[in-house]
GROMACS .gro file of N, CA and C in nm:
model
  258
    1MET      N    1  16.389  13.459   9.696
    1MET     CA    2  16.370  13.364   9.803
    1MET      C    3  16.477  13.255   9.796
    2ARG      N    4  16.513  13.214   9.674
    2ARG     CA    5  16.614  13.110   9.657
    2ARG      C    6  16.745  13.151   9.724
    3ALA      N    7  16.787  13.276   9.705
    3ALA     CA    8  16.912  13.323   9.765
    3ALA      C    9  16.899  13.336   9.917
    4ARG      N   10  16.786  13.387   9.961
    4ARG     CA   11  16.764  13.406  10.105
    4ARG      C   12  16.774  13.275  10.182
    5TRP      N   13  16.716  13.168  10.125
    5TRP     CA   14  16.715  13.038  10.191
    5TRP      C   15  16.832  12.952  10.149
    6LYS      N   16  16.915  13.004  10.057
    6LYS     CA   17  17.033  12.931  10.006
    6LYS      C   18  16.993  12.795   9.948
    7LEU      N   19  16.893  12.800   9.860
    7LEU     CA   20  16.843  12.678   9.797
    7LEU      C   21  16.928  12.644   9.676
    8PRO      N   22  16.953  12.515   9.652
    8PRO     CA   23  17.029  12.475   9.533
    8PRO      C   24  16.959  12.522   9.405
    9PRO      N   25  17.036  12.562   9.305
    9PRO     CA   26  16.976  12.615   9.182
    9PRO      C   27  16.881  12.519   9.111
   10ALA      N   28  16.910  12.390   9.113
   10ALA     CA   29  16.827  12.293   9.040
   10ALA      C   30  16.706  12.245   9.120
   11LEU      N   31  16.694  12.287   9.246
   11LEU     CA   32  16.584  12.241   9.331
   11LEU      C   33  16.452  12.304   9.287
   12SER      N   34  16.350  12.220   9.273
   12SER     CA   35  16.216  12.273   9.249
   12SER      C   36  16.122  12.205   9.347
   13GLY      N   37  16.024  12.281   9.390
   13GLY     CA   38  15.929  12.230   9.488
   13GLY      C   39  15.848  12.344   9.545
   14VAL      N   40  15.779  12.317   9.654
   14VAL     CA   41  15.694  12.414   9.720
   14VAL      C   42  15.741  12.431   9.863
   15MET      N   43  15.764  12.556   9.903
   15MET     CA   44  15.813  12.583  10.038
   15MET      C   45  15.699  12.581  10.139
   16VAL      N   46  15.724  12.518  10.251
   16VAL     CA   47  15.628  12.516  10.362
   16VAL      C   48  15.633  12.653  10.429
   17THR      N   49  15.519  12.720  10.437
   17THR     CA   50  15.515  12.853  10.498
   17THR      C   51  15.451  12.852  10.636
   18ARG      N   52  15.375  12.746  10.665
   18ARG     CA   53  15.309  12.739  10.796
   18ARG      C   54  15.277  12.594  10.827
   19VAL      N   55  15.296  12.556  10.952
   19VAL     CA   56  15.260  12.423  10.999
   19VAL      C   57  15.176  12.442  11.125
   20ALA      N   58  15.053  12.395  11.120
   20ALA     CA   59  14.964  12.409  11.236
   20ALA      C   60  15.012  12.317  11.349
   21PRO      N   61  15.017  12.371  11.472
   21PRO     CA   62  15.056  12.289  11.586
   21PRO      C   63  14.964  12.167  11.600
   22LEU      N   64  15.024  12.053  11.631
   22LEU     CA   65  14.956  11.927  11.654
   22LEU      C   66  14.886  11.870  11.529
   23SER      N   67  14.917  11.925  11.413
   23SER     CA   68  14.861  11.873  11.288
   23SER      C   69  14.943  11.752  11.244
   24PRO      N   70  14.892  11.674  11.147
   24PRO     CA   71  14.972  11.563  11.095
   24PRO      C   72  15.108  11.610  11.042
   25ALA      N   73  15.113  11.727  10.979
   25ALA     CA   74  15.241  11.780  10.928
   25ALA      C   75  15.337  11.809  11.044
   26ASP      N   76  15.285  11.864  11.152
   26ASP     CA   77  15.368  11.891  11.270
   26ASP      C   78  15.419  11.761  11.329
   27GLU      N   79  15.332  11.663  11.340
   27GLU     CA   80  15.371  11.533  11.395
   27GLU      C   81  15.471  11.461  11.305
   28ALA      N   82  15.467  11.490  11.173
   28ALA     CA   83  15.563  11.429  11.079
   28ALA      C   84  15.692  11.510  11.073
   29ASP      N   85  15.702  11.615  11.154
   29ASP     CA   86  15.822  11.698  11.166
   29ASP      C   87  15.850  11.785  11.043
   30LEU      N   88  15.745  11.822  10.969
   30LEU     CA   89  15.763  11.922  10.863
   30LEU      C   90  15.775  12.058  10.930
   31ARG      N   91  15.861  12.143  10.875
   31ARG     CA   92  15.888  12.273  10.937
   31ARG      C   93  15.881  12.385  10.835
   32HIS      N   94  15.854  12.505  10.885
   32HIS     CA   95  15.858  12.627  10.804
   32HIS      C   96  15.993  12.633  10.732
   33GLY      N   97  15.990  12.656  10.603
   33GLY     CA   98  16.114  12.665  10.525
   33GLY      C   99  16.149  12.537  10.453
   34ASP      N  100  16.094  12.423  10.494
   34ASP     CA  101  16.117  12.298  10.420
   34ASP      C  102  16.061  12.314  10.279
   35VAL      N  103  16.121  12.244  10.184
   35VAL     CA  104  16.073  12.247  10.046
   35VAL      C  105  16.022  12.107  10.011
   36ILE      N  106  15.893  12.097   9.980
   36ILE     CA  107  15.833  11.969   9.941
   36ILE      C  108  15.868  11.945   9.795
   37ILE      N  109  15.940  11.836   9.770
   37ILE     CA  110  15.985  11.801   9.636
   37ILE      C  111  15.889  11.701   9.571
   38GLU      N  112  15.844  11.604   9.649
   38GLU     CA  113  15.752  11.500   9.600
   38GLU      C  114  15.657  11.459   9.711
   39ILE      N  115  15.541  11.412   9.670
   39ILE     CA  116  15.448  11.344   9.762
   39ILE      C  117  15.411  11.214   9.694
   40ASN      N  118  15.437  11.104   9.762
   40ASN     CA  119  15.411  10.970   9.707
   40ASN      C  120  15.469  10.957   9.566
   41ARG      N  121  15.590  11.004   9.549
   41ARG     CA  122  15.666  10.997   9.422
   41ARG      C  123  15.609  11.082   9.310
   42THR      N  124  15.514  11.168   9.342
   42THR     CA  125  15.460  11.264   9.245
   42THR      C  126  15.534  11.395   9.262
   43PRO      N  127  15.600  11.444   9.157
   43PRO     CA  128  15.673  11.571   9.170
   43PRO      C  129  15.579  11.686   9.207
   44ILE      N  130  15.625  11.769   9.299
   44ILE     CA  131  15.550  11.887   9.342
   44ILE      C  132  15.632  12.009   9.300
   45ARG      N  133  15.586  12.077   9.197
   45ARG     CA  134  15.660  12.193   9.146
   45ARG      C  135  15.589  12.325   9.174
   46THR      N  136  15.456  12.316   9.194
   46THR     CA  137  15.377  12.437   9.217
   46THR      C  138  15.279  12.413   9.332
   47ALA      N  139  15.222  12.522   9.381
   47ALA     CA  140  15.118  12.510   9.484
   47ALA      C  141  14.998  12.432   9.429
   48GLY      N  142  14.971  12.448   9.299
   48GLY     CA  143  14.862  12.373   9.235
   48GLY      C  144  14.887  12.223   9.238
   49ASP      N  145  15.014  12.182   9.215
   49ASP     CA  146  15.049  12.040   9.225
   49ASP      C  147  15.020  11.989   9.365
   50TYR      N  148  15.061  12.067   9.464
   50TYR     CA  149  15.039  12.028   9.604
   50TYR      C  150  14.889  12.014   9.632
   51ARG      N  151  14.811  12.114   9.591
   51ARG     CA  152  14.666  12.110   9.618
   51ARG      C  153  14.601  11.990   9.550
   52GLN      N  154  14.645  11.958   9.429
   52GLN     CA  155  14.587  11.845   9.357
   52GLN      C  156  14.614  11.713   9.430
   53VAL      N  157  14.738  11.692   9.474
   53VAL     CA  158  14.771  11.568   9.546
   53VAL      C  159  14.698  11.564   9.680
   54ALA      N  160  14.696  11.678   9.750
   54ALA     CA  161  14.628  11.682   9.881
   54ALA      C  162  14.479  11.657   9.866
   55ALA      N  163  14.418  11.710   9.761
   55ALA     CA  164  14.273  11.692   9.741
   55ALA      C  165  14.239  11.547   9.707
   56SER      N  166  14.332  11.476   9.646
   56SER     CA  167  14.304  11.337   9.609
   56SER      C  168  14.326  11.239   9.724
   57ALA      N  169  14.389  11.286   9.831
   57ALA     CA  170  14.412  11.199   9.948
   57ALA      C  171  14.282  11.181  10.026
   58ARG      N  172  14.256  11.058  10.065
   58ARG     CA  173  14.139  11.028  10.146
   58ARG      C  174  14.182  11.018  10.292
   59PRO      N  175  14.091  11.048  10.385
   59PRO     CA  176  14.126  11.034  10.527
   59PRO      C  177  14.182  10.895  10.555
   60GLY      N  178  14.294  10.891  10.623
   60GLY     CA  179  14.358  10.766  10.657
   60GLY      C  180  14.470  10.726  10.562
   61ASP      N  181  14.474  10.786  10.442
   61ASP     CA  182  14.582  10.755  10.347
   61ASP      C  183  14.717  10.795  10.406
   62LEU      N  184  14.819  10.713  10.380
   62LEU     CA  185  14.955  10.749  10.418
   62LEU      C  186  15.019  10.825  10.303
   63LEU      N  187  15.078  10.938  10.335
   63LEU     CA  188  15.146  11.021  10.236
   63LEU      C  189  15.292  11.030  10.273
   64THR      N  190  15.379  11.005  10.176
   64THR     CA  191  15.522  11.017  10.198
   64THR      C  192  15.572  11.142  10.128
   65PHE      N  193  15.625  11.234  10.206
   65PHE     CA  194  15.678  11.360  10.157
   65PHE      C  195  15.829  11.348  10.144
   66TYR      N  196  15.882  11.380  10.027
   66TYR     CA  197  16.026  11.391  10.005
   66TYR      C  198  16.055  11.540  10.014
   67VAL      N  199  16.137  11.578  10.111
   67VAL     CA  200  16.153  11.717  10.151
   67VAL      C  201  16.300  11.756  10.155
   68TYR      N  202  16.328  11.879  10.112
   68TYR     CA  203  16.461  11.938  10.127
   68TYR      C  204  16.457  12.031  10.247
   69ASP      N  205  16.550  12.014  10.339
   69ASP     CA  206  16.562  12.099  10.458
   69ASP      C  207  16.676  12.196  10.436
   70PRO      N  208  16.648  12.323  10.408
   70PRO     CA  209  16.756  12.418  10.381
   70PRO      C  210  16.846  12.443  10.502
   71ALA      N  211  16.793  12.426  10.623
   71ALA     CA  212  16.875  12.449  10.742
   71ALA      C  213  16.988  12.347  10.751
   72GLY      N  214  16.959  12.222  10.716
   72GLY     CA  215  17.060  12.118  10.723
   72GLY      C  216  17.120  12.082  10.588
   73GLY      N  217  17.057  12.132  10.480
   73GLY     CA  218  17.105  12.103  10.346
   73GLY      C  219  17.088  11.958  10.306
   74GLU      N  220  16.986  11.892  10.363
   74GLU     CA  221  16.967  11.751  10.331
   74GLU      C  222  16.824  11.723  10.289
   75ARG      N  223  16.808  11.610  10.220
   75ARG     CA  224  16.676  11.563  10.176
   75ARG      C  225  16.634  11.448  10.266
   76THR      N  226  16.508  11.452  10.308
   76THR     CA  227  16.457  11.350  10.399
   76THR      C  228  16.316  11.309  10.358
   77LEU      N  229  16.272  11.195  10.411
   77LEU     CA  230  16.136  11.148  10.391
   77LEU      C  231  16.056  11.169  10.519
   78HIS      N  232  15.933  11.213  10.503
   78HIS     CA  233  15.842  11.232  10.616
   78HIS      C  234  15.710  11.165  10.579
   79THR      N  235  15.657  11.083  10.667
   79THR     CA  236  15.531  11.014  10.640
   79THR      C  237  15.424  11.066  10.734
   80LEU      N  238  15.308  11.095  10.677
   80LEU     CA  239  15.197  11.139  10.760
   80LEU      C  240  15.068  11.077  10.709
   81ARG      N  241  14.970  11.075  10.796
   81ARG     CA  242  14.839  11.018  10.762
   81ARG      C  243  14.744  11.135  10.735
   82ALA      N  244  14.677  11.128  10.619
   82ALA     CA  245  14.581  11.232  10.582
   82ALA      C  246  14.464  11.229  10.679
   83GLU      N  247  14.415  11.348  10.710
   83GLU     CA  248  14.299  11.354  10.798
   83GLU      C  249  14.183  11.419  10.723
   84ARG      N  250  14.067  11.411  10.782
   84ARG     CA  251  13.946  11.466  10.722
   84ARG      C  252  13.958  11.618  10.713
   85GLN      N  253  13.920  11.674  10.599
   85GLN     CA  254  13.921  11.820  10.580
   85GLN      C  255  13.801  11.881  10.649
   86PRO      N  256  13.822  11.997  10.715
   86PRO     CA  257  13.710  12.062  10.785
   86PRO      C  258  13.608  12.119  10.689
   0.00000   0.00000   0.00000
């Protein structure tokens, strides 16, 4: 996958595989293929890391995602508000 997406060798994170339309992630401009590096300055290296941070967020919390965009080769910040889990 690293070669297919041309990801830098030292990059670690979790790749976004799906973004629900009109979701907070969609509104924050997260896209399929983005790599989440950190959430609120907490390193995200595995899907378990992501689930742990997401589970600790309360509805209304602001989450800042530090993301690598392989299409543009740049790192950006995206902020979204956590919503209630169904």
